[in-house]
Coordinates of C-alpha atoms in Angstrom, one line a residue:
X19 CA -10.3 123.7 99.1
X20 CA -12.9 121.8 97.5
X21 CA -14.4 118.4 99.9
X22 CA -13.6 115.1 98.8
X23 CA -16.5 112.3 98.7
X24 CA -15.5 109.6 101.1
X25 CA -14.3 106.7 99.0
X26 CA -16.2 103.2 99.2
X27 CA -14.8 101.1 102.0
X28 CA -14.5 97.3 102.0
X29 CA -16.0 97.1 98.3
X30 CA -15.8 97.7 94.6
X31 CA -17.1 101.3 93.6
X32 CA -20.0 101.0 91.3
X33 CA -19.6 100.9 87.7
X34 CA -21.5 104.1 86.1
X35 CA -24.1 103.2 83.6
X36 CA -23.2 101.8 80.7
X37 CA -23.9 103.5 77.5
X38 CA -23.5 102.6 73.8
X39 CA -20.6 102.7 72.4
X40 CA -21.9 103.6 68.2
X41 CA -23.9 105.5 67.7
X42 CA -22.8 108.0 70.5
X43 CA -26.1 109.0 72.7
X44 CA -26.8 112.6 72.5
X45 CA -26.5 114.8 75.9
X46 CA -30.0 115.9 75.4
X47 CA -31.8 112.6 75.3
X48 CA -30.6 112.9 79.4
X49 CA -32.2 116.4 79.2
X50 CA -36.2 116.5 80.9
X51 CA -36.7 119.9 80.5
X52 CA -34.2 123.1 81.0
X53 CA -36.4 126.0 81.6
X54 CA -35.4 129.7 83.0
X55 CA -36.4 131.6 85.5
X56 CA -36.2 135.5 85.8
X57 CA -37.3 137.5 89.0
X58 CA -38.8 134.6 90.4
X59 CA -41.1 133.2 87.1
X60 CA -40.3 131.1 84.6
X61 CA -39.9 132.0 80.9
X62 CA -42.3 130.1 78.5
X63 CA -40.6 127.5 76.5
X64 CA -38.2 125.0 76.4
X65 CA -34.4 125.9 76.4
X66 CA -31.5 124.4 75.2
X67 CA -28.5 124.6 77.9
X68 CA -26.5 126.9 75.4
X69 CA -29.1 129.0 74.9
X70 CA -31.1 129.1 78.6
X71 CA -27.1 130.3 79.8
X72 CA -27.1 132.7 76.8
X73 CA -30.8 133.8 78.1
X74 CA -30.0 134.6 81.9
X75 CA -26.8 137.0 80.5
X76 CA -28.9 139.0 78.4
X77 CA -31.5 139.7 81.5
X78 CA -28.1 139.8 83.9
X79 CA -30.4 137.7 86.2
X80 CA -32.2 134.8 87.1
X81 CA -30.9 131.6 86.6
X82 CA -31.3 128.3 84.8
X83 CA -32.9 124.6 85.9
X84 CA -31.8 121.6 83.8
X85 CA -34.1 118.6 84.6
X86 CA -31.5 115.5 83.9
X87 CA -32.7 111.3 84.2
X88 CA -30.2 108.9 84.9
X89 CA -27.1 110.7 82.4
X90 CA -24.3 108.2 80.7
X91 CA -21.1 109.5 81.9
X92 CA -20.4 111.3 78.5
X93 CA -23.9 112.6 78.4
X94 CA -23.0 114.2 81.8
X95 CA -19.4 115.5 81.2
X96 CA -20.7 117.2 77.8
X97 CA -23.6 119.2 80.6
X98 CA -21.0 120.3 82.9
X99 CA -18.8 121.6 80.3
X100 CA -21.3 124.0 79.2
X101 CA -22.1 124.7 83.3
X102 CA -18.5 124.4 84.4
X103 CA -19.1 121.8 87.2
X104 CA -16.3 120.3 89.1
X105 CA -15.6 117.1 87.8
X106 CA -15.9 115.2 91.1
X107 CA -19.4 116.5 91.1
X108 CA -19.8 114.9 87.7
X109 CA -18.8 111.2 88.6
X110 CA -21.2 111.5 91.3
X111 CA -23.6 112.5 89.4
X112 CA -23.7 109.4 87.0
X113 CA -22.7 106.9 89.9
X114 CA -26.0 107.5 91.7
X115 CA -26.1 105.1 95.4
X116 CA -24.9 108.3 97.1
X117 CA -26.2 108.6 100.6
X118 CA -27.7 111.9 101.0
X119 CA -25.0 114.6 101.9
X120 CA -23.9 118.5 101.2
X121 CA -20.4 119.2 99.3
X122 CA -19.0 122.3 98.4
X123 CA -16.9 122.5 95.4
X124 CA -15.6 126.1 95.3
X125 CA -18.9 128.6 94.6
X126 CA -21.2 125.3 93.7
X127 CA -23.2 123.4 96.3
X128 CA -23.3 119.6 95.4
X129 CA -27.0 117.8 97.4
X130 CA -27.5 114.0 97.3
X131 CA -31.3 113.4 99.1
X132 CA -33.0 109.9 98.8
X133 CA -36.6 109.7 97.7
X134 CA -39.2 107.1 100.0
X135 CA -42.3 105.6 98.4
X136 CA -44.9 103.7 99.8
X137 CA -46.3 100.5 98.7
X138 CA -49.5 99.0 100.3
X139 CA -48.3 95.2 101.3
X140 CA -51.3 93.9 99.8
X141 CA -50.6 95.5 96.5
X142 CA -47.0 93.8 95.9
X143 CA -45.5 90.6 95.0
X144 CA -42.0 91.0 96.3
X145 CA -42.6 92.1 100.2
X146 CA -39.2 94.4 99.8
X147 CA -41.1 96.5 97.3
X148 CA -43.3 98.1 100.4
X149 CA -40.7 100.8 100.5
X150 CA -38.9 101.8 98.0
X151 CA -36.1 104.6 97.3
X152 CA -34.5 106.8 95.0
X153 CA -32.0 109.5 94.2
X154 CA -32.6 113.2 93.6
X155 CA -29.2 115.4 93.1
X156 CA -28.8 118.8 92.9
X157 CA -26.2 120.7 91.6
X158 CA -26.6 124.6 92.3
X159 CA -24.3 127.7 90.9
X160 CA -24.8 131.4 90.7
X161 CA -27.1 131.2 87.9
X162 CA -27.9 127.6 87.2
X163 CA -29.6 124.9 89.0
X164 CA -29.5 121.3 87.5
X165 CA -31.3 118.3 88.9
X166 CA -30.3 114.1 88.4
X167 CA -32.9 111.7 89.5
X168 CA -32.4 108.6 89.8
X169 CA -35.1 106.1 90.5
X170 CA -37.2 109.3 91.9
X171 CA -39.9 111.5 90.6
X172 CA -39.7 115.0 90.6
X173 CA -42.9 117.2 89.3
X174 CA -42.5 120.0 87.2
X175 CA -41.4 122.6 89.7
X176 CA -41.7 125.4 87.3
X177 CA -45.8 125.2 88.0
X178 CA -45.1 124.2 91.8
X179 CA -43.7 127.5 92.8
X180 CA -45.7 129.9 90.9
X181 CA -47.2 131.2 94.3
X182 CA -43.7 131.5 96.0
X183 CA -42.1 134.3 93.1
X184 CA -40.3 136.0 96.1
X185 CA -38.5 133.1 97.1
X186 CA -37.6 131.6 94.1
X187 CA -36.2 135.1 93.1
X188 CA -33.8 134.3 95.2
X189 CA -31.8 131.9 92.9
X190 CA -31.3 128.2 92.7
X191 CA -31.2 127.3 96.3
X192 CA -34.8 128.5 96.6
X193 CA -35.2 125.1 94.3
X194 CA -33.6 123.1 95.9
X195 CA -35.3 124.3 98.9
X196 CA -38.9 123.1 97.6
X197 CA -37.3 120.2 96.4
X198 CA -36.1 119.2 100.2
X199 CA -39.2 120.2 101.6
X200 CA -42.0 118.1 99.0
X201 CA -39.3 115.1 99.8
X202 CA -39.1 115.5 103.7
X203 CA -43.3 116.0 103.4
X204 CA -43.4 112.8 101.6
X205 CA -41.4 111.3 104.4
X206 CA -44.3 112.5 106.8
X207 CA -46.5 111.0 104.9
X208 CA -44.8 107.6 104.5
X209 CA -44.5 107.7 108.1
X210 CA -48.2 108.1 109.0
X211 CA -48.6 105.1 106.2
X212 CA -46.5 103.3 108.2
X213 CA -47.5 104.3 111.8
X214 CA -50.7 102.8 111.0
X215 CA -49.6 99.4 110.1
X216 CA -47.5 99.3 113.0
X217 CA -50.3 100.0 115.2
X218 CA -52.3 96.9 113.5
X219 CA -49.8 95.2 113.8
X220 CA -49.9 96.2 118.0
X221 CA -53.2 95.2 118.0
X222 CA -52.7 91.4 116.6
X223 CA -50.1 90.9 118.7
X224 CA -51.8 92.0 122.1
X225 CA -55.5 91.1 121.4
X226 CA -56.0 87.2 123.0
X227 CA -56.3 84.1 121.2
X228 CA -55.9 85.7 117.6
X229 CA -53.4 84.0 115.0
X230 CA -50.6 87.2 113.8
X231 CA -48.3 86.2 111.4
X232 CA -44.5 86.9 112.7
X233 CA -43.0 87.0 109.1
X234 CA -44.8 90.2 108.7
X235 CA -43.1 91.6 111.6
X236 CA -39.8 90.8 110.3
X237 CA -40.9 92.5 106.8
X238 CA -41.7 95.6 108.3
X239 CA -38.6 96.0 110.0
X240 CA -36.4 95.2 107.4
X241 CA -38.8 98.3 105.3
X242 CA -38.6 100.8 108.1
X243 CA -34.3 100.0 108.3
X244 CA -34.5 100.8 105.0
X245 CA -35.9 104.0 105.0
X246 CA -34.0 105.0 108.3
X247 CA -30.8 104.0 105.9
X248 CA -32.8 106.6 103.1
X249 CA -33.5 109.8 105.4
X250 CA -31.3 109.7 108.2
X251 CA -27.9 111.3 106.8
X252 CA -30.3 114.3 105.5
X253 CA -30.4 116.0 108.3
X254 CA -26.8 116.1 108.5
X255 CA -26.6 117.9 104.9
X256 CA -30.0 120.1 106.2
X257 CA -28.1 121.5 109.1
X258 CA -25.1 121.9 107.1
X259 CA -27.2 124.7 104.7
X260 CA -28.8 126.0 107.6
X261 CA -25.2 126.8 109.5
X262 CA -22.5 126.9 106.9
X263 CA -22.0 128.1 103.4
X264 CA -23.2 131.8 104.1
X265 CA -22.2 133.4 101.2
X266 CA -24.1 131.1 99.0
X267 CA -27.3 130.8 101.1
X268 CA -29.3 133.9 102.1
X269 CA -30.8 134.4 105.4
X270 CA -34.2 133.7 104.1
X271 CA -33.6 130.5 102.3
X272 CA -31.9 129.4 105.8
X273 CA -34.5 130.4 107.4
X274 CA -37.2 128.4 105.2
X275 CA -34.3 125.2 105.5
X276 CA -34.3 125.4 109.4
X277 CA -38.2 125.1 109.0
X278 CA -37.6 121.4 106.6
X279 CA -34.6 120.5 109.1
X280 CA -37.0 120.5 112.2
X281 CA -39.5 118.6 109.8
X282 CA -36.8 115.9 108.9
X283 CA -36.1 115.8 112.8
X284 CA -39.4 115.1 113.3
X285 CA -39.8 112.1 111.0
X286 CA -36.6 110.5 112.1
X287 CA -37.7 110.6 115.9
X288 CA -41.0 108.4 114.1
X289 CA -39.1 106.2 112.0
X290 CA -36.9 105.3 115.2
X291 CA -39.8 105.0 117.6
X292 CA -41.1 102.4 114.9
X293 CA -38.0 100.6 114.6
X294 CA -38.1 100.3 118.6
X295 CA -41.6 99.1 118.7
X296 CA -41.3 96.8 115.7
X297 CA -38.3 95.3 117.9
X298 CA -40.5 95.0 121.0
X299 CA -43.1 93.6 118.8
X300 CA -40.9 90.9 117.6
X301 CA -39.8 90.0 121.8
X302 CA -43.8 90.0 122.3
X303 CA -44.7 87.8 119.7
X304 CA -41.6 85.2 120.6
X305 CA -43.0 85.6 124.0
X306 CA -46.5 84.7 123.3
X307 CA -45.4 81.5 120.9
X308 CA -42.9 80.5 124.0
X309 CA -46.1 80.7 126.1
X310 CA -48.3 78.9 123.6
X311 CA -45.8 76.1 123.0
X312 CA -46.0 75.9 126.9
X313 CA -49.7 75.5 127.3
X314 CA -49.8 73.1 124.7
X315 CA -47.1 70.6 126.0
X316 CA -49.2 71.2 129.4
X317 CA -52.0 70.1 127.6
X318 CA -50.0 67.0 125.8
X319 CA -49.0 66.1 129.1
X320 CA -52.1 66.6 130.9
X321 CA -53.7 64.1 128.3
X322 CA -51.0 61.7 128.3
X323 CA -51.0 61.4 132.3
X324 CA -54.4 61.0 132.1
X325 CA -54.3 57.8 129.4
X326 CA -51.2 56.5 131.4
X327 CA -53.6 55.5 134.2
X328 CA -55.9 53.3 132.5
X329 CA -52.8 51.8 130.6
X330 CA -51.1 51.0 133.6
X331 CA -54.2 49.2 135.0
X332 CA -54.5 47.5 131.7
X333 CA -50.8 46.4 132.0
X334 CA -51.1 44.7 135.4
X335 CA -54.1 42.7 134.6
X336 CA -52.7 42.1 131.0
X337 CA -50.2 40.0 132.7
X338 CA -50.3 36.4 132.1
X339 CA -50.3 35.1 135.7
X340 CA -52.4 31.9 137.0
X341 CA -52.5 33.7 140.4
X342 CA -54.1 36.6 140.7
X343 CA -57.1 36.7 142.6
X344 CA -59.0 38.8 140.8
X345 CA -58.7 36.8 137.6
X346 CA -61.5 34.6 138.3
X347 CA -63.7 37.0 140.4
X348 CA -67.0 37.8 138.9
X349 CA -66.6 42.0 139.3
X350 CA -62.9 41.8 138.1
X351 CA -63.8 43.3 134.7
X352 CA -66.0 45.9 135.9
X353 CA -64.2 46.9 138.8
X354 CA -60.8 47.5 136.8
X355 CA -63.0 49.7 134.3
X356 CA -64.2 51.5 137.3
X357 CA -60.5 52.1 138.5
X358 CA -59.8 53.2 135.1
X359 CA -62.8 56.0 134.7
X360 CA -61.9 57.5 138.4
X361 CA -58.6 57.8 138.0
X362 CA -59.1 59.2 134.7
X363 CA -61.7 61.3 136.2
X364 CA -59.5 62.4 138.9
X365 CA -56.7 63.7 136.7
X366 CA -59.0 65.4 134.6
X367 CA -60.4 67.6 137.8
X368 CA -57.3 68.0 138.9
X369 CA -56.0 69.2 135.2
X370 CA -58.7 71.2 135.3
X371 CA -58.2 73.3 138.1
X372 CA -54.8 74.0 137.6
X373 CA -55.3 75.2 133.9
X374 CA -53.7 72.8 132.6
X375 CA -56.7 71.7 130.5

């Protein structure tokens, strides 16, 4: 029996996109490019769906890969009429927001995998826009391959795998392979991007008496959540291809998937390490602004002890009193000074050598 996607909890599903309602929008304005391939190369030309599927049954072979952007519901139904794809796989499709995952609809293989760019912080106006995501989809049957992106580029895999014929011979999940694996590389990549800044960050945190800006802190957290959100149910869908659905995946593609699994592994052990260290980063610097709020009201209070003495003297002999003897001796005024700049003094060596100044 075909899988079910789990329905939205606690929320409205999203609307799909809306489309015009006159005139009607043609199915191939959603169509990129629909090429085919043949024994692992791909035909010259551009196809239309009819005629790629009319193609691969005169050669009894290969398969075809439809190249669709962001599809209006009717756009999409009208494509997988002509490919015969389950309609749960359709609303999907057009719904985009999937979180990445492998479904099997009876002989077709249904992938959701989430995109990650990178974003220098210095290059952006809006600090969410450091990382940001997308959607690449992939629908794959015996002889046809199609592709919805959402949000996410995808090069023109028909040049990309020119120097791996053998293994795109073996059919459409030989795409979707390379697709998995330039996505999970560009993780790796994202990750070193963002090891680095993390590591800055380390270093204005730790290094003495330099200003760091907690905000930033925060910023990259909520970036590095984001893409944990983005990569970490792929490895779920990755083992799934590796382990299950024998009959449509051959040995060698499985083999080449257990080799992007391991990568994906890989990144999510960095992306969590960061999140950890980002968290300890966050205790450090609250530690070290506790600490400096601390050796500041030492400092207040130091100088305030110290000007308390004086005032105090001041105080006493500012009272209006006939008798008090030193009111009409002739070293009263120099004397009470002299009080004053000792104490003062005093405090100030004693402040001193307890660090407190």
């Amino acid at each position: 029996m075909p899988s079910v996607p789990t329905p939205f909890r606690g929320r409205k599903k999203p609307a799909p996109p809306s489309q015009p309602s006159f005139p009607p929008v043609p199915a191939e304005r959603a169509i990129e490019h629909c090429r085919v391939f043949v024994d692992g190369e791909s035909l010259p030309g551009e196809y239309s769906a009819h005629s790629a599927l009319e193609t691969v049954a005169e050669y009894g072979r290969g398969f075809v890969w439809v190249g669709l952007h962001e599809p209006y519901e009717s756009q999409m139904t009208k494509i997988a009429s002509q490919f015969g794809i389950h309609e749960l796989i359709v609303e999907d499709a057009v719904m985009a927001h999937q979180r990445p995952k492998l479904e099997r609809y009876d002989d077709q293989l249904f992938v959701v995998a989430r995109s990650v760019n990178y974003r220098d912080h210095d290059e952006v106006k809006d600090k969410r826009q450091i990382i940001s995501t997308g959607e690449i989809q992939m629908i794959m049957g015996s002889n046809f391959i199609i592709t919805v992106r959402h949000g996410a580029k995808l090069p023109n895999l028909a040049y990309t795998v020119k120097d791996e014929q053998d293994l795109v011979e073996l059919g459409p999940v030989a795409m979707a392979w390379k697709i998995l694996d330039m996505m999970v590389d560009r993780y790796s990549e994202v990750a070193r991007l963002i090891s680095d800044e993390v590591d800055e960050l380390e270093e204005e945190i730790f290094t003495p008496n330099l200003k760091f800006d907690v905000d930033r802190i925060y910023m990259f957290k909520r970036e590095v959540l984001e893409m944990k959100h983005a990569i970490y149910p792929l490895s779920a869908a990755l083992k799934a291809m590796v382990s299950d659905h024998k009959d449509l995946i051959s040995t060698q593609i499985r083999s080449y998937l257990r080799d992007v699994y391991d990568h994906e592994l890989v990144v999510n052990d960095l992306v969590a390490s960061f999140d950890e260290r980002l968290t300890s980063l966050i205790d450090a610097s609250v530690a070290k602004v506790t600490m400096q709020q601390n050796s500041d009201m030492r400092t207040i209070s130091a100088v305030v002890g110290m000007w308390a003495a004086p005032t105090l003297v001041a105080g006493i002999y500012g009272m209006n009193f006939d008798i008090m003897p030193e009111l009409h001796w002739a070293f009263g005024y120099p004397m009470a000074i002299i009080i004053m700049v000792a104490v003062v003094g005093g405090l100030w060596a004693w402040f001193r050598k307890n660090h407190w100044l």
